[in-house]
Amino acid sequence: MRGHSDGWRLERLRDYHARERSLPTYQGIADLLGYASTSAAAALVSRLVGSRHLQKGSGGRVVPGERFFERLLSDARVPAGSPIDMDDVGISAIDIDRQLVRFPSRTFVAQIEGESMIEAGLLDKDFVVAERESHCRHGDIVVALVDGSVTVKYLRDENGEVFLRPANKAHTDIRPKRELQILGLVVGSFRKMV
């Protein structure tokens, strides 16, 4: 992107998109950013199209481009123990969707309820990203339909018996009485802190 001056403008457009689930018209961009005319908005859009943050949609509408959803990423791992010097930390960009979603048409998100998977790092109210997958293996974490109820557990196959195992010693294995259908393979998770 050309210079840092467009950075805050892009962030304002991202905030708008998060609220409205669309981008404003050229006049809306001018109003949002305090421009006196739509020509300044058009010049900004042109720069952001050039940097692939925006693109032109049908009817000339402005829509998110391939880089619109990139977020800042620290180049260094941020320790949970002793702090590190900020001089050792660089910044780049990451597209969260690209990190968690390999096959959009086969991907769904489910929210965890309960504490049966806490030893796998999946806490109550966390979200799991799952791919509809029919070939899951022993040891995979799956979203499954067991006897008409949905759950997230480890898939186990021991001596030809397929069942589900929690990641919490206070819970017991789930052995289907009638059916066990795998709805998806868990490929990632995330948590909202606020």
Coordinates of N, CA, C and O in Angstrom, one line a residue:
M1 N 0.9 -1.2 0.0 CA 0.0 0.0 0.0 C 0.9 1.2 0.0 O 1.9 1.2 0.6
R2 N 0.4 2.3 -0.6 CA 1.3 3.5 -0.8 C 1.3 4.3 0.5 O 0.3 4.9 0.9
G3 N 2.4 4.2 1.2 CA 2.6 5.0 2.4 C 1.7 4.5 3.6 O 0.8 3.7 3.4
H4 N 2.0 5.1 4.7 CA 1.2 4.8 5.9 C -0.1 5.6 6.0 O -1.0 5.3 6.8
S5 N -0.2 6.6 5.2 CA -1.4 7.5 5.3 C -2.7 6.8 5.0 O -3.7 7.2 5.5
D6 N -2.6 5.8 4.1 CA -3.9 5.1 3.7 C -4.2 4.1 4.8 O -5.3 3.5 4.8
G7 N -3.3 3.7 5.7 CA -3.5 2.7 6.6 C -4.7 2.9 7.5 O -5.6 2.1 7.7
W8 N -4.8 4.1 8.1 CA -5.9 4.4 9.0 C -7.2 4.5 8.2 O -8.3 4.1 8.7
R9 N -7.2 4.9 6.9 CA -8.4 4.9 6.1 C -8.9 3.5 5.8 O -10.1 3.2 5.9
L10 N -8.0 2.6 5.5 CA -8.3 1.2 5.3 C -8.9 0.6 6.6 O -9.9 -0.1 6.5
E11 N -8.4 1.0 7.8 CA -8.9 0.5 9.0 C -10.3 1.0 9.2 O -11.2 0.2 9.7
R12 N -10.6 2.2 8.9 CA -12.0 2.8 9.0 C -12.9 2.0 8.1 O -14.0 1.7 8.5
L13 N -12.5 1.6 6.9 CA -13.3 0.9 6.0 C -13.5 -0.5 6.5 O -14.6 -1.1 6.4
R14 N -12.5 -1.1 7.1 CA -12.7 -2.5 7.7 C -13.7 -2.4 8.9 O -14.5 -3.3 9.0
D15 N -13.6 -1.4 9.7 CA -14.5 -1.2 10.8 C -16.0 -1.1 10.3 O -16.9 -1.7 10.8
Y16 N -16.1 -0.3 9.2 CA -17.4 -0.1 8.6 C -18.0 -1.4 8.1 O -19.1 -1.8 8.3
H17 N -17.1 -2.2 7.4 CA -17.5 -3.5 6.9 C -17.9 -4.4 8.0 O -18.9 -5.2 7.8
A18 N -17.2 -4.4 9.1 CA -17.5 -5.3 10.2 C -18.9 -5.0 10.8 O -19.6 -5.9 11.2
R19 N -19.3 -3.7 10.8 CA -20.6 -3.3 11.3 C -21.7 -3.6 10.3 O -22.7 -4.1 10.6
E20 N -21.5 -3.2 9.0 CA -22.5 -3.2 8.0 C -22.5 -4.4 7.1 O -23.4 -4.6 6.3
R21 N -21.4 -5.2 7.1 CA -21.2 -6.3 6.2 C -21.3 -6.0 4.7 O -21.6 -6.8 3.8
S22 N -20.9 -4.7 4.4 CA -20.7 -4.2 3.1 C -19.9 -3.0 3.2 O -19.6 -2.5 4.3
L23 N -19.4 -2.5 2.0 CA -18.7 -1.2 2.0 C -19.5 -0.1 1.5 O -20.5 -0.3 0.7
P24 N -19.2 1.1 1.9 CA -20.1 2.3 1.5 C -19.8 2.6 0.0 O -18.9 2.2 -0.6
T25 N -20.8 3.4 -0.5 CA -20.6 4.0 -1.8 C -19.5 5.0 -1.8 O -18.9 5.3 -0.7
Y26 N -19.1 5.6 -3.0 CA -18.1 6.6 -3.0 C -18.5 7.8 -2.1 O -17.6 8.3 -1.4
Q27 N -19.7 8.2 -2.2 CA -20.2 9.3 -1.3 C -20.1 8.9 0.2 O -19.7 9.6 1.0
G28 N -20.5 7.6 0.5 CA -20.4 7.1 1.8 C -18.9 7.1 2.3 O -18.6 7.4 3.5
I29 N -18.0 6.7 1.4 CA -16.6 6.8 1.8 C -16.1 8.2 2.1 O -15.4 8.5 3.1
A30 N -16.5 9.1 1.3 CA -16.2 10.5 1.5 C -16.7 11.0 2.8 O -16.0 11.7 3.6
D31 N -18.0 10.7 3.1 CA -18.6 11.1 4.4 C -17.9 10.4 5.6 O -17.6 11.1 6.6
L32 N -17.6 9.1 5.5 CA -16.9 8.4 6.5 C -15.6 8.9 6.9 O -15.2 9.0 8.0
L33 N -14.8 9.3 5.8 CA -13.4 9.8 6.0 C -13.3 11.3 6.1 O -12.2 11.8 6.2
G34 N -14.4 12.0 5.9 CA -14.3 13.5 6.0 C -13.8 14.2 4.8 O -13.3 15.3 4.9
Y35 N -14.0 13.5 3.6 CA -13.5 14.1 2.4 C -14.6 15.1 1.9 O -15.8 14.9 2.1
A36 N -14.2 16.2 1.3 CA -15.1 17.2 0.8 C -15.8 16.7 -0.5 O -16.8 17.2 -0.9
S37 N -15.2 15.8 -1.2 CA -15.7 15.4 -2.5 C -15.5 13.9 -2.7 O -14.7 13.2 -2.1
T38 N -16.3 13.3 -3.7 CA -16.2 11.9 -4.0 C -14.9 11.6 -4.8 O -14.5 10.5 -4.9
S39 N -14.3 12.7 -5.4 CA -13.1 12.4 -6.2 C -11.9 12.0 -5.3 O -11.1 11.2 -5.7
A40 N -11.9 12.5 -4.1 CA -10.9 12.1 -3.1 C -11.1 10.6 -2.7 O -10.2 9.8 -2.6
A41 N -12.4 10.3 -2.5 CA -12.8 8.9 -2.2 C -12.4 8.0 -3.4 O -11.9 6.9 -3.2
A42 N -12.6 8.4 -4.6 CA -12.3 7.6 -5.8 C -10.8 7.4 -5.9 O -10.3 6.3 -6.3
A43 N -10.0 8.4 -5.6 CA -8.5 8.3 -5.6 C -8.1 7.3 -4.6 O -7.2 6.4 -4.8
L44 N -8.7 7.3 -3.4 CA -8.3 6.3 -2.3 C -8.7 4.9 -2.8 O -7.9 4.0 -2.7
V45 N -9.9 4.8 -3.4 CA -10.3 3.5 -3.8 C -9.4 2.9 -4.9 O -9.0 1.8 -4.9
S46 N -8.9 3.8 -5.8 CA -8.0 3.4 -6.8 C -6.7 2.9 -6.2 O -6.2 1.9 -6.7
R47 N -6.2 3.6 -5.2 CA -4.9 3.1 -4.6 C -5.2 1.8 -3.9 O -4.3 0.9 -3.9
L48 N -6.3 1.6 -3.2 CA -6.6 0.4 -2.5 C -6.9 -0.8 -3.4 O -6.7 -1.9 -3.1
V49 N -7.4 -0.5 -4.6 CA -7.6 -1.5 -5.6 C -6.2 -1.9 -6.1 O -5.9 -3.1 -6.3
G50 N -5.3 -1.0 -6.3 CA -4.0 -1.3 -6.8 C -3.2 -2.1 -5.8 O -2.4 -3.0 -6.2
S51 N -3.5 -2.0 -4.5 CA -2.8 -2.8 -3.5 C -3.6 -4.1 -3.1 O -3.2 -4.8 -2.3
R52 N -4.6 -4.3 -3.8 CA -5.5 -5.5 -3.7 C -6.3 -5.6 -2.4 O -6.7 -6.7 -2.0
H53 N -6.4 -4.5 -1.7 CA -7.2 -4.4 -0.5 C -8.7 -4.3 -0.9 O -9.6 -4.7 -0.1
L54 N -9.0 -3.6 -2.0 CA -10.3 -3.5 -2.5 C -10.4 -4.0 -4.0 O -9.3 -4.1 -4.6
Q55 N -11.6 -4.2 -4.4 CA -11.8 -4.5 -5.9 C -13.1 -3.9 -6.3 O -14.0 -3.6 -5.4
K56 N -13.3 -3.8 -7.6 CA -14.6 -3.3 -8.1 C -15.5 -4.5 -8.3 O -15.2 -5.5 -8.9
G57 N -16.7 -4.4 -7.7 CA -17.7 -5.4 -7.9 C -18.7 -5.1 -9.0 O -18.5 -4.2 -9.8
S58 N -19.8 -5.8 -9.0 CA -20.8 -5.6 -10.0 C -21.4 -4.2 -9.8 O -21.6 -3.7 -8.7
G59 N -21.7 -3.6 -10.9 CA -22.3 -2.2 -10.9 C -21.4 -1.2 -10.4 O -21.8 -0.1 -10.0
G60 N -20.1 -1.4 -10.4 CA -19.1 -0.4 -9.9 C -19.0 -0.3 -8.4 O -18.3 0.5 -7.9
R61 N -19.7 -1.2 -7.7 CA -19.6 -1.1 -6.2 C -18.2 -1.5 -5.8 O -17.5 -2.3 -6.4
V62 N -17.8 -1.0 -4.6 CA -16.5 -1.4 -4.0 C -16.7 -2.6 -3.1 O -17.6 -2.5 -2.3
V63 N -15.9 -3.6 -3.3 CA -16.0 -4.8 -2.4 C -14.6 -5.1 -1.9 O -13.6 -4.7 -2.4
P64 N -14.6 -6.0 -0.8 CA -13.3 -6.4 -0.3 C -12.4 -7.1 -1.3 O -12.9 -7.9 -2.1
G65 N -11.1 -6.8 -1.4 CA -10.2 -7.5 -2.2 C -9.5 -8.6 -1.5 O -9.8 -8.8 -0.3
E66 N -8.6 -9.3 -2.1 CA -8.0 -10.4 -1.5 C -7.2 -10.1 -0.3 O -6.9 -11.0 0.6
R67 N -6.7 -8.9 -0.1 CA -5.9 -8.5 1.1 C -6.7 -7.7 2.1 O -6.2 -7.4 3.2
F68 N -8.0 -7.6 1.9 CA -8.9 -6.7 2.8 C -8.9 -7.3 4.2 O -8.9 -6.6 5.2
F69 N -8.9 -8.6 4.3 CA -9.1 -9.2 5.7 C -7.8 -9.6 6.3 O -7.8 -10.2 7.4
E70 N -6.7 -9.1 5.8 CA -5.4 -9.4 6.4 C -5.3 -8.6 7.8 O -5.9 -7.5 7.9
R71 N -4.7 -9.2 8.8 CA -4.6 -8.6 10.1 C -3.1 -8.5 10.4 O -2.3 -9.3 9.9
L72 N -2.7 -7.7 11.3 CA -1.3 -7.5 11.7 C -0.8 -8.8 12.4 O -1.6 -9.4 13.2
L73 N 0.4 -9.2 12.1 CA 0.9 -10.4 12.7 C 2.3 -10.1 13.2 O 3.1 -9.6 12.5
S74 N 2.6 -10.4 14.5 CA 3.9 -10.2 15.0 C 4.8 -11.2 14.4 O 4.5 -12.4 14.3
D75 N 6.0 -10.8 13.9 CA 6.9 -11.7 13.3 C 7.6 -12.6 14.4 O 8.2 -13.6 14.0
A76 N 7.6 -12.2 15.6 CA 8.2 -13.0 16.7 C 7.0 -13.6 17.5 O 5.9 -13.1 17.6
R77 N 7.3 -14.8 18.0 CA 6.4 -15.4 19.0 C 6.4 -14.5 20.2 O 7.4 -14.1 20.7
V78 N 5.2 -14.2 20.7 CA 5.1 -13.4 21.9 C 5.0 -14.3 23.1 O 4.1 -15.1 23.3
P79 N 6.1 -14.3 24.0 CA 6.1 -15.3 25.1 C 5.0 -15.0 26.1 O 4.7 -13.9 26.4
A80 N 4.5 -16.1 26.7 CA 3.6 -16.0 27.8 C 4.4 -15.9 29.1 O 3.8 -15.7 30.1
G81 N 5.7 -16.2 29.0 CA 6.5 -16.1 30.2 C 7.1 -14.7 30.3 O 6.5 -13.7 30.4
S82 N 8.5 -14.7 30.3 CA 9.2 -13.4 30.4 C 9.0 -12.6 29.2 O 9.1 -13.1 28.1
P83 N 8.8 -11.3 29.3 CA 8.6 -10.4 28.2 C 9.9 -10.3 27.3 O 11.0 -10.5 27.8
I84 N 9.7 -10.0 26.0 CA 10.9 -9.7 25.2 C 10.9 -8.3 24.8 O 9.9 -7.6 24.8
D85 N 12.1 -7.8 24.4 CA 12.3 -6.5 23.9 C 11.5 -6.2 22.7 O 11.5 -7.0 21.7
M86 N 10.8 -5.1 22.6 CA 10.0 -4.7 21.4 C 10.9 -4.6 20.2 O 10.4 -4.7 19.1
D87 N 12.2 -4.3 20.3 CA 13.0 -4.2 19.2 C 13.2 -5.5 18.4 O 13.5 -5.5 17.3
D88 N 12.9 -6.6 19.1 CA 13.0 -7.9 18.5 C 11.7 -8.4 17.8 O 11.6 -9.4 17.3
V89 N 10.7 -7.5 17.8 CA 9.4 -7.8 17.3 C 9.1 -7.0 16.0 O 9.1 -5.8 16.0
G90 N 8.9 -7.7 14.9 CA 8.5 -7.1 13.6 C 7.0 -7.3 13.4 O 6.4 -8.1 14.1
I91 N 6.5 -6.7 12.4 CA 5.1 -6.8 12.1 C 4.9 -7.2 10.6 O 5.6 -6.6 9.7
S92 N 4.1 -8.1 10.3 CA 3.7 -8.4 8.9 C 2.2 -8.6 8.9 O 1.5 -8.1 9.8
A93 N 1.7 -9.2 7.8 CA 0.2 -9.4 7.7 C -0.2 -10.8 7.6 O 0.6 -11.6 7.1
I94 N -1.4 -11.2 8.1 CA -1.9 -12.5 8.0 C -3.4 -12.4 7.7 O -4.1 -11.6 8.2
D95 N -3.8 -13.3 6.9 CA -5.2 -13.5 6.6 C -5.8 -14.6 7.4 O -5.4 -15.8 7.1
I96 N -6.5 -14.3 8.4 CA -7.0 -15.4 9.3 C -7.8 -16.4 8.6 O -7.7 -17.6 8.8
D97 N -8.7 -16.0 7.7 CA -9.5 -17.0 6.9 C -8.6 -18.0 6.2 O -8.9 -19.1 6.1
R98 N -7.5 -17.5 5.6 CA -6.6 -18.4 4.8 C -5.9 -19.3 5.8 O -5.6 -20.5 5.4
Q99 N -5.7 -19.0 7.0 CA -5.1 -19.8 8.0 C -6.0 -21.0 8.4 O -5.5 -22.1 8.7
L100 N -7.3 -20.7 8.6 CA -8.2 -21.6 9.1 C -9.1 -22.3 8.1 O -9.7 -23.3 8.4
V101 N -9.2 -21.8 6.9 CA -10.2 -22.3 5.9 C -9.4 -22.8 4.7 O -9.0 -21.9 3.9
R102 N -9.3 -24.1 4.5 CA -8.7 -24.6 3.2 C -9.7 -24.8 2.1 O -9.4 -24.6 1.0
F103 N -10.9 -25.3 2.5 CA -12.0 -25.6 1.5 C -13.3 -24.9 1.9 O -14.1 -25.5 2.7
P104 N -13.5 -23.6 1.5 CA -14.7 -22.9 2.0 C -16.0 -23.6 1.8 O -16.8 -23.6 2.7
S105 N -16.2 -24.3 0.7 CA -17.4 -25.0 0.5 C -17.7 -26.2 1.4 O -18.8 -26.6 1.6
R106 N -16.6 -26.7 2.1 CA -16.7 -27.8 3.0 C -16.5 -27.4 4.5 O -16.4 -28.3 5.3
T107 N -16.3 -26.1 4.7 CA -16.0 -25.7 6.1 C -17.2 -25.1 6.8 O -18.0 -24.4 6.3
F108 N -17.3 -25.4 8.1 CA -18.3 -24.8 9.0 C -17.6 -24.5 10.3 O -16.6 -25.1 10.7
V109 N -18.3 -23.7 11.1 CA -17.8 -23.3 12.5 C -18.9 -23.7 13.5 O -20.1 -23.5 13.2
A110 N -18.4 -24.3 14.6 CA -19.4 -24.7 15.6 C -18.8 -24.2 17.0 O -17.6 -24.1 17.1
Q111 N -19.7 -23.8 17.9 CA -19.3 -23.3 19.2 C -19.3 -24.5 20.2 O -20.3 -25.2 20.3
I112 N -18.3 -24.6 21.0 CA -18.2 -25.6 22.0 C -19.1 -25.2 23.2 O -19.1 -24.0 23.6
E113 N -19.7 -26.2 23.8 CA -20.5 -26.0 25.0 C -20.0 -27.1 26.0 O -20.1 -28.3 25.7
G114 N -19.6 -26.6 27.1 CA -19.2 -27.6 28.2 C -17.7 -27.7 28.2 O -16.9 -27.0 27.6
E115 N -17.2 -28.6 29.1 CA -15.8 -28.7 29.4 C -15.2 -30.1 29.1 O -14.1 -30.5 29.6
S116 N -15.8 -30.9 28.2 CA -15.4 -32.2 28.0 C -14.1 -32.3 27.1 O -13.5 -33.3 27.0
M117 N -13.7 -31.2 26.5 CA -12.5 -31.2 25.7 C -11.4 -30.2 26.2 O -10.5 -29.8 25.4
I118 N -11.4 -29.9 27.5 CA -10.5 -28.9 28.0 C -9.0 -29.3 27.9 O -8.1 -28.5 27.8
E119 N -8.8 -30.6 28.0 CA -7.4 -31.1 28.0 C -6.8 -31.1 26.6 O -5.6 -31.2 26.4
A120 N -7.7 -30.9 25.6 CA -7.3 -30.6 24.2 C -7.2 -29.2 23.9 O -6.9 -28.8 22.8
G121 N -7.4 -28.3 24.9 CA -7.3 -26.9 24.7 C -8.6 -26.2 24.2 O -8.6 -25.1 23.8
L122 N -9.7 -27.0 24.2 CA -11.0 -26.5 23.7 C -11.9 -26.2 24.9 O -12.3 -27.1 25.6
L123 N -12.1 -24.9 25.1 CA -12.8 -24.5 26.3 C -14.3 -24.2 26.0 O -14.6 -24.0 24.8
D124 N -15.1 -24.1 27.0 CA -16.5 -23.7 26.8 C -16.6 -22.4 26.1 O -15.9 -21.4 26.5
K125 N -17.4 -22.3 25.1 CA -17.6 -21.1 24.3 C -16.6 -20.9 23.2 O -16.7 -19.9 22.4
D126 N -15.5 -21.7 23.1 CA -14.6 -21.6 22.0 C -15.3 -22.0 20.7 O -16.4 -22.7 20.8
F127 N -14.7 -21.6 19.6 CA -15.3 -22.0 18.3 C -14.3 -23.0 17.6 O -13.1 -22.8 17.7
V128 N -14.8 -24.0 17.0 CA -14.0 -24.9 16.2 C -14.3 -24.7 14.8 O -15.4 -24.5 14.4
V129 N -13.3 -24.8 14.0 CA -13.4 -24.8 12.5 C -13.3 -26.2 12.0 O -12.3 -26.9 12.4
A130 N -14.3 -26.7 11.3 CA -14.3 -28.1 10.9 C -14.6 -28.2 9.4 O -15.3 -27.4 8.8
E131 N -14.0 -29.2 8.8 CA -14.2 -29.5 7.4 C -15.1 -30.8 7.3 O -14.8 -31.8 8.0
R132 N -16.1 -30.7 6.5 CA -16.9 -31.9 6.3 C -16.0 -32.9 5.6 O -15.5 -32.7 4.6
E133 N -15.8 -34.0 6.3 CA -14.8 -35.0 5.9 C -15.3 -36.4 6.3 O -15.8 -36.6 7.4
S134 N -15.3 -37.3 5.3 CA -15.8 -38.6 5.6 C -14.7 -39.6 6.0 O -14.9 -40.7 6.5
H135 N -13.4 -39.2 5.8 CA -12.3 -40.1 6.1 C -11.5 -39.6 7.3 O -10.3 -39.2 7.1
C136 N -12.1 -39.6 8.5 CA -11.3 -39.2 9.6 C -10.6 -40.4 10.2 O -11.1 -41.6 10.0
R137 N -9.5 -40.2 11.0 CA -8.7 -41.3 11.5 C -8.8 -41.3 13.0 O -9.1 -40.3 13.7
H138 N -8.4 -42.4 13.5 CA -8.3 -42.6 15.0 C -7.4 -41.5 15.5 O -6.3 -41.2 15.0
G139 N -7.9 -40.8 16.6 CA -7.1 -39.7 17.2 C -7.5 -38.4 16.7 O -7.1 -37.4 17.3
D140 N -8.2 -38.3 15.6 CA -8.7 -36.9 15.1 C -9.7 -36.4 16.1 O -10.5 -37.1 16.6
I141 N -9.8 -35.1 16.2 CA -10.9 -34.4 16.9 C -12.0 -34.2 15.8 O -11.7 -33.6 14.7
V142 N -13.2 -34.6 16.1 CA -14.3 -34.5 15.1 C -15.5 -33.9 15.7 O -15.7 -33.9 17.0
V143 N -16.3 -33.3 14.9 CA -17.7 -33.0 15.2 C -18.5 -34.1 14.7 O -18.4 -34.5 13.6
A144 N -19.3 -34.8 15.7 CA -20.0 -36.0 15.3 C -21.4 -36.0 15.8 O -21.8 -35.3 16.7
L145 N -22.2 -36.7 15.1 CA -23.6 -37.0 15.4 C -23.7 -38.4 16.0 O -23.4 -39.3 15.3
V146 N -24.0 -38.5 17.2 CA -24.0 -39.8 17.9 C -25.4 -40.0 18.5 O -25.8 -39.2 19.3
D147 N -26.1 -41.0 18.0 CA -27.5 -41.3 18.5 C -28.4 -40.1 18.5 O -29.1 -39.8 19.4
G148 N -28.3 -39.2 17.5 CA -29.1 -38.1 17.3 C -28.6 -36.8 18.0 O -29.3 -35.8 18.0
S149 N -27.5 -36.8 18.7 CA -27.0 -35.7 19.4 C -25.6 -35.3 18.9 O -24.8 -36.2 18.5
V150 N -25.3 -34.0 18.8 CA -24.1 -33.5 18.3 C -23.0 -33.3 19.4 O -23.4 -32.8 20.5
T151 N -21.8 -33.6 19.1 CA -20.7 -33.4 20.1 C -19.4 -33.2 19.4 O -19.3 -33.5 18.2
V152 N -18.4 -32.7 20.1 CA -17.0 -32.6 19.7 C -16.2 -33.5 20.6 O -16.2 -33.3 21.8
K153 N -15.5 -34.5 20.0 CA -14.7 -35.4 20.8 C -13.5 -36.0 19.9 O -13.5 -35.8 18.7
Y154 N -12.6 -36.7 20.5 CA -11.7 -37.5 19.8 C -12.3 -38.7 19.2 O -13.1 -39.4 19.9
L155 N -12.0 -39.0 18.0 CA -12.5 -40.3 17.3 C -11.5 -41.4 17.7 O -10.3 -41.3 17.6
R156 N -12.1 -42.5 18.2 CA -11.3 -43.7 18.6 C -11.8 -44.9 17.8 O -13.0 -45.0 17.6
D157 N -10.8 -45.7 17.5 CA -11.1 -47.0 16.8 C -10.2 -48.0 17.4 O -9.0 -48.1 17.1
E158 N -10.8 -48.8 18.3 CA -10.0 -49.8 19.1 C -10.6 -51.2 18.8 O -11.8 -51.4 19.1
N159 N -9.8 -52.0 18.2 CA -10.3 -53.4 17.9 C -11.5 -53.4 17.1 O -12.4 -54.2 17.3
G160 N -11.6 -52.5 16.2 CA -12.8 -52.4 15.3 C -14.0 -51.7 15.9 O -15.0 -51.5 15.2
E161 N -13.9 -51.3 17.1 CA -15.0 -50.6 17.8 C -14.8 -49.1 17.6 O -13.7 -48.6 18.1
V162 N -15.7 -48.3 17.0 CA -15.5 -46.9 16.8 C -16.4 -46.2 17.9 O -17.6 -46.5 18.0
F163 N -15.7 -45.3 18.6 CA -16.4 -44.5 19.6 C -15.8 -43.2 19.8 O -14.8 -42.8 19.1
L164 N -16.3 -42.3 20.7 CA -15.8 -41.0 20.9 C -15.2 -40.9 22.3 O -15.8 -41.4 23.3
R165 N -14.1 -40.2 22.5 CA -13.4 -40.0 23.7 C -13.3 -38.5 24.1 O -12.8 -37.7 23.3
P166 N -13.7 -38.1 25.3 CA -13.5 -36.7 25.7 C -12.1 -36.5 26.1 O -11.3 -37.4 26.2
A167 N -11.7 -35.2 26.2 CA -10.4 -34.8 26.6 C -10.5 -34.2 28.0 O -10.1 -33.0 28.3
N168 N -11.2 -34.9 28.9 CA -11.4 -34.5 30.3 C -11.7 -35.8 31.1 O -12.7 -36.5 30.8
K169 N -10.8 -36.1 32.0 CA -10.9 -37.3 32.8 C -12.2 -37.4 33.6 O -12.6 -38.5 34.0
A170 N -12.9 -36.3 33.8 CA -14.2 -36.3 34.5 C -15.3 -36.8 33.6 O -16.4 -37.1 34.1
H171 N -15.1 -37.0 32.3 CA -16.1 -37.5 31.4 C -15.8 -38.9 30.9 O -14.6 -39.3 30.9
T172 N -16.8 -39.6 30.5 CA -16.6 -40.9 30.0 C -16.7 -41.0 28.5 O -17.3 -40.1 27.8
D173 N -16.2 -42.1 27.9 CA -16.3 -42.4 26.5 C -17.8 -42.4 26.1 O -18.6 -42.8 26.9
I174 N -18.0 -42.1 24.8 CA -19.4 -42.1 24.3 C -19.4 -43.3 23.2 O -18.7 -43.2 22.2
R175 N -20.1 -44.3 23.5 CA -20.2 -45.4 22.6 C -21.6 -45.4 22.0 O -22.6 -45.5 22.8
P176 N -21.7 -45.3 20.7 CA -23.0 -45.2 20.1 C -23.9 -46.4 20.3 O -23.4 -47.6 20.2
K177 N -25.2 -46.2 20.6 CA -26.1 -47.3 20.7 C -26.7 -47.7 19.3 O -26.9 -48.8 19.0
R178 N -26.9 -46.6 18.5 CA -27.5 -46.8 17.1 C -26.5 -46.4 16.0 O -26.2 -47.1 15.1
E179 N -26.1 -45.1 16.1 CA -25.4 -44.5 15.0 C -24.3 -43.6 15.4 O -24.4 -42.9 16.4
L180 N -23.3 -43.5 14.6 CA -22.2 -42.5 14.8 C -21.8 -42.0 13.4 O -21.4 -42.8 12.6
Q181 N -22.1 -40.7 13.2 CA -21.8 -40.1 11.9 C -20.9 -38.9 12.1 O -21.1 -38.1 12.9
I182 N -19.8 -38.9 11.4 CA -18.8 -37.8 11.5 C -19.3 -36.7 10.6 O -19.5 -36.8 9.4
L183 N -19.5 -35.5 11.2 CA -20.0 -34.3 10.5 C -18.8 -33.5 10.0 O -18.9 -32.9 9.0
G184 N -17.7 -33.5 10.7 CA -16.5 -32.8 10.3 C -15.3 -33.0 11.1 O -15.3 -33.4 12.2
L185 N -14.1 -32.8 10.4 CA -12.8 -32.9 11.0 C -12.4 -31.6 11.6 O -12.4 -30.6 10.8
V186 N -12.1 -31.5 12.8 CA -11.7 -30.2 13.4 C -10.3 -29.8 13.0 O -9.4 -30.6 13.2
V187 N -10.2 -28.7 12.3 CA -8.9 -28.3 11.7 C -8.3 -27.0 12.4 O -7.2 -26.6 12.2
G188 N -9.1 -26.4 13.3 CA -8.6 -25.2 14.0 C -9.7 -24.8 15.0 O -10.8 -25.3 15.1
S189 N -9.3 -23.8 15.8 CA -10.2 -23.2 16.8 C -9.8 -21.8 17.1 O -8.7 -21.4 16.8
F190 N -10.8 -21.1 17.7 CA -10.5 -19.7 18.1 C -11.4 -19.4 19.3 O -12.4 -20.0 19.5
R191 N -11.0 -18.3 19.9 CA -11.8 -17.9 21.1 C -11.9 -16.4 21.2 O -11.0 -15.6 20.9
K192 N -13.1 -15.9 21.5 CA -13.3 -14.5 21.8 C -13.1 -14.2 23.2 O -13.6 -14.9 24.1
M193 N -12.2 -13.2 23.5 CA -11.9 -12.9 24.9 C -12.8 -11.8 25.5 O -12.8 -11.7 26.7
V194 N -13.5 -11.1 24.7 CA -14.4 -10.1 25.2 C -15.8 -10.3 24.7 O -16.0 -10.9 23.7

